[in-house]
Amino acid sequence: MRDPIRDLERVGCPKHVIEHCKAVCRLAEEMAERCEEDADLSLVRTGALLHDIGRARTHGIDHAVVGANIVSEFGYPKEVVRIVERHIGAGIPKEEAKKLGLPPKDYVPETLEEKIVAHADNLTFGTEHVPIKVVVRKFSERLGGDSPAVKRLIELHNELVDLNAIPPELTRW
């Protein structure tokens, strides 16, 4: 069985990225345990720990694609590969991916585990967990308040709130 932390170190992830991955993992585990639907906790844990492994090679938006390739080469299951590949924001549809220079495919999280890890990452700045209002403000400043990415973020947040997955202190608007 592979050790995700050792794999992060093995590929040269900086210490601050590893600490961020651990913080995302803590929140993702809590979300999976709180969720009214059954989430695979082991899958959430592994995906959360590895979600930013691509940052060992790039800090661009393509770090998710690079990371998915790394975890695939390491032999992780396809479910983990998909979590890593689809964790950016609330996902990137195929048309937006093309415009961003990513391989043309859909990067929107589909499974509960993919959604939990993506949103735990959204709600974690460095090693601190922040409420959704902070995340929406950051996305809006960077992308514009009427951006489809901001709308997807809010929809993902609301979906997970409806499943009781998000700790109440992070749901404040």
Tab-separated table of C-alpha atoms in Angstrom:
chain	number	residue	atom	x	y	z
A	1	MET	CA	0.000	0.000	0.000
A	2	ARG	CA	1.331	3.445	-0.967
A	3	ASP	CA	1.930	6.257	1.513
A	4	PRO	CA	0.572	9.546	0.070
A	5	ILE	CA	2.764	11.755	2.295
A	6	ARG	CA	5.899	9.872	1.249
A	7	ASP	CA	4.816	10.212	-2.382
A	8	LEU	CA	4.399	13.989	-1.956
A	9	GLU	CA	7.907	14.146	-0.501
A	10	ARG	CA	9.289	11.764	-3.138
A	11	VAL	CA	8.249	14.020	-6.019
A	12	GLY	CA	9.598	17.118	-4.276
A	13	CYS	CA	6.477	18.915	-3.062
A	14	PRO	CA	7.451	21.896	-0.919
A	15	LYS	CA	6.727	21.623	2.802
A	16	HIS	CA	4.010	24.312	2.643
A	17	VAL	CA	2.184	22.348	-0.079
A	18	ILE	CA	2.338	19.174	2.020
A	19	GLU	CA	0.988	21.065	5.052
A	20	HIS	CA	-1.822	22.464	2.870
A	21	CYS	CA	-2.667	18.945	1.651
A	22	LYS	CA	-2.835	17.725	5.261
A	23	ALA	CA	-5.174	20.624	6.175
A	24	VAL	CA	-7.425	19.875	3.183
A	25	CYS	CA	-7.429	16.229	4.238
A	26	ARG	CA	-8.567	17.082	7.775
A	27	LEU	CA	-11.490	19.128	6.459
A	28	ALA	CA	-12.368	16.595	3.741
A	29	GLU	CA	-12.455	13.786	6.320
A	30	GLU	CA	-14.747	15.845	8.543
A	31	MET	CA	-17.004	16.612	5.576
A	32	ALA	CA	-17.150	12.935	4.575
A	33	GLU	CA	-18.032	11.908	8.127
A	34	ARG	CA	-20.730	14.599	8.462
A	35	CYS	CA	-22.261	13.904	5.054
A	36	GLU	CA	-25.742	12.380	4.972
A	37	GLU	CA	-24.699	10.272	1.980
A	38	ASP	CA	-22.036	7.595	2.336
A	39	ALA	CA	-18.649	8.778	1.149
A	40	ASP	CA	-15.642	6.470	0.868
A	41	LEU	CA	-13.471	7.888	3.658
A	42	SER	CA	-10.318	6.107	2.503
A	43	LEU	CA	-10.735	7.491	-1.011
A	44	VAL	CA	-11.417	10.999	0.322
A	45	ARG	CA	-8.337	10.824	2.563
A	46	THR	CA	-6.011	9.619	-0.196
A	47	GLY	CA	-7.380	12.037	-2.799
A	48	ALA	CA	-7.179	14.990	-0.405
A	49	LEU	CA	-3.591	14.228	0.570
A	50	LEU	CA	-2.540	13.928	-3.076
A	51	HIS	CA	-4.692	16.654	-4.640
A	52	ASP	CA	-1.791	19.118	-5.082
A	53	ILE	CA	0.998	16.652	-5.898
A	54	GLY	CA	1.313	18.316	-9.317
A	55	ARG	CA	2.596	21.450	-7.557
A	56	ALA	CA	5.936	19.671	-7.312
A	57	ARG	CA	6.280	20.452	-11.031
A	58	THR	CA	4.033	23.478	-11.708
A	59	HIS	CA	1.931	26.013	-9.851
A	60	GLY	CA	-0.220	26.763	-12.887
A	61	ILE	CA	-3.796	25.634	-13.365
A	62	ASP	CA	-2.365	22.566	-15.115
A	63	HIS	CA	-1.051	21.260	-11.755
A	64	ALA	CA	-4.185	19.099	-11.526
A	65	VAL	CA	-3.493	17.405	-14.869
A	66	VAL	CA	0.201	17.007	-14.024
A	67	GLY	CA	-0.743	15.608	-10.599
A	68	ALA	CA	-3.217	13.157	-12.090
A	69	ASN	CA	-0.456	11.846	-14.359
A	70	ILE	CA	1.901	11.438	-11.382
A	71	VAL	CA	-0.577	9.513	-9.236
A	72	SER	CA	-1.526	7.377	-12.228
A	73	GLU	CA	2.159	6.530	-12.797
A	74	PHE	CA	2.431	5.619	-9.093
A	75	GLY	CA	-0.373	3.116	-9.588
A	76	TYR	CA	-3.117	4.778	-7.547
A	77	PRO	CA	-6.662	3.753	-8.503
A	78	LYS	CA	-8.484	5.700	-11.209
A	79	GLU	CA	-10.829	7.143	-8.555
A	80	VAL	CA	-7.855	8.883	-6.902
A	81	VAL	CA	-6.543	10.035	-10.280
A	82	ARG	CA	-9.938	11.636	-10.998
A	83	ILE	CA	-10.039	13.397	-7.609
A	84	VAL	CA	-6.624	14.942	-8.299
A	85	GLU	CA	-7.579	15.854	-11.868
A	86	ARG	CA	-10.940	17.446	-10.951
A	87	HIS	CA	-10.135	19.328	-7.737
A	88	ILE	CA	-9.686	22.848	-9.113
A	89	GLY	CA	-12.405	25.221	-7.913
A	90	ALA	CA	-15.750	23.626	-8.573
A	91	GLY	CA	-14.428	22.076	-11.747
A	92	ILE	CA	-13.687	23.211	-15.269
A	93	PRO	CA	-15.963	22.274	-18.171
A	94	LYS	CA	-14.402	21.147	-21.448
A	95	GLU	CA	-14.887	24.474	-23.295
A	96	GLU	CA	-13.248	26.457	-20.477
A	97	ALA	CA	-10.446	23.884	-20.254
A	98	LYS	CA	-9.621	24.441	-23.933
A	99	LYS	CA	-9.456	28.226	-23.380
A	100	LEU	CA	-7.139	27.701	-20.403
A	101	GLY	CA	-4.778	25.532	-22.452
A	102	LEU	CA	-5.663	22.292	-20.670
A	103	PRO	CA	-6.258	19.046	-22.538
A	104	PRO	CA	-9.827	19.359	-23.863
A	105	LYS	CA	-11.961	17.354	-21.475
A	106	ASP	CA	-14.415	17.887	-18.657
A	107	TYR	CA	-12.772	18.484	-15.251
A	108	VAL	CA	-15.969	18.976	-13.229
A	109	PRO	CA	-16.150	16.786	-10.091
A	110	GLU	CA	-18.875	14.160	-10.416
A	111	THR	CA	-18.620	11.727	-7.509
A	112	LEU	CA	-19.307	12.683	-3.909
A	113	GLU	CA	-15.653	12.076	-3.048
A	114	GLU	CA	-14.478	14.335	-5.906
A	115	LYS	CA	-16.846	17.085	-4.762
A	116	ILE	CA	-15.796	16.829	-1.117
A	117	VAL	CA	-12.081	17.082	-1.884
A	118	ALA	CA	-12.540	19.919	-4.380
A	119	HIS	CA	-14.599	21.940	-1.934
A	120	ALA	CA	-12.416	21.164	1.079
A	121	ASP	CA	-9.584	22.621	-1.022
A	122	ASN	CA	-11.714	25.689	-1.834
A	123	LEU	CA	-12.368	26.242	1.871
A	124	THR	CA	-8.691	25.919	2.847
A	125	PHE	CA	-6.299	28.830	2.384
A	126	GLY	CA	-2.835	27.562	3.235
A	127	THR	CA	-3.565	25.583	6.377
A	128	GLU	CA	-6.549	27.674	7.543
A	129	HIS	CA	-10.174	26.772	6.923
A	130	VAL	CA	-12.243	29.784	5.840
A	131	PRO	CA	-15.976	30.427	5.421
A	132	ILE	CA	-17.557	30.383	1.972
A	133	LYS	CA	-17.986	34.175	1.898
A	134	VAL	CA	-14.191	34.550	1.888
A	135	VAL	CA	-13.839	32.039	-0.947
A	136	VAL	CA	-16.580	33.654	-3.051
A	137	ARG	CA	-14.989	37.086	-2.545
A	138	LYS	CA	-11.582	35.739	-3.647
A	139	PHE	CA	-13.025	33.979	-6.722
A	140	SER	CA	-15.093	37.069	-7.623
A	141	GLU	CA	-12.111	39.418	-7.354
A	142	ARG	CA	-10.008	37.165	-9.561
A	143	LEU	CA	-12.624	36.033	-12.080
A	144	GLY	CA	-15.482	38.542	-11.861
A	145	GLY	CA	-18.634	38.118	-9.791
A	146	ASP	CA	-20.694	36.892	-12.734
A	147	SER	CA	-18.110	34.287	-13.737
A	148	PRO	CA	-19.428	30.776	-14.424
A	149	ALA	CA	-16.684	29.511	-12.051
A	150	VAL	CA	-18.165	31.556	-9.180
A	151	LYS	CA	-21.629	30.206	-9.965
A	152	ARG	CA	-20.282	26.617	-9.978
A	153	LEU	CA	-18.537	27.257	-6.656
A	154	ILE	CA	-21.768	28.452	-5.027
A	155	GLU	CA	-23.741	25.528	-6.498
A	156	LEU	CA	-21.185	23.016	-5.206
A	157	HIS	CA	-21.208	24.652	-1.788
A	158	ASN	CA	-25.008	24.586	-1.607
A	159	GLU	CA	-25.118	20.944	-2.712
A	160	LEU	CA	-22.752	19.949	0.096
A	161	VAL	CA	-24.588	22.131	2.631
A	162	ASP	CA	-27.804	20.309	1.695
A	163	LEU	CA	-26.012	17.031	2.508
A	164	ASN	CA	-24.937	18.473	5.877
A	165	ALA	CA	-21.297	17.897	4.877
A	166	ILE	CA	-19.900	21.341	5.624
A	167	PRO	CA	-19.164	22.424	9.200
A	168	PRO	CA	-21.544	25.273	10.126
A	169	GLU	CA	-18.757	27.787	10.791
A	170	LEU	CA	-17.718	27.529	7.120
A	171	THR	CA	-21.229	28.134	5.729
A	172	ARG	CA	-21.457	31.780	6.859
A	173	TRP	CA	-22.174	34.303	4.154
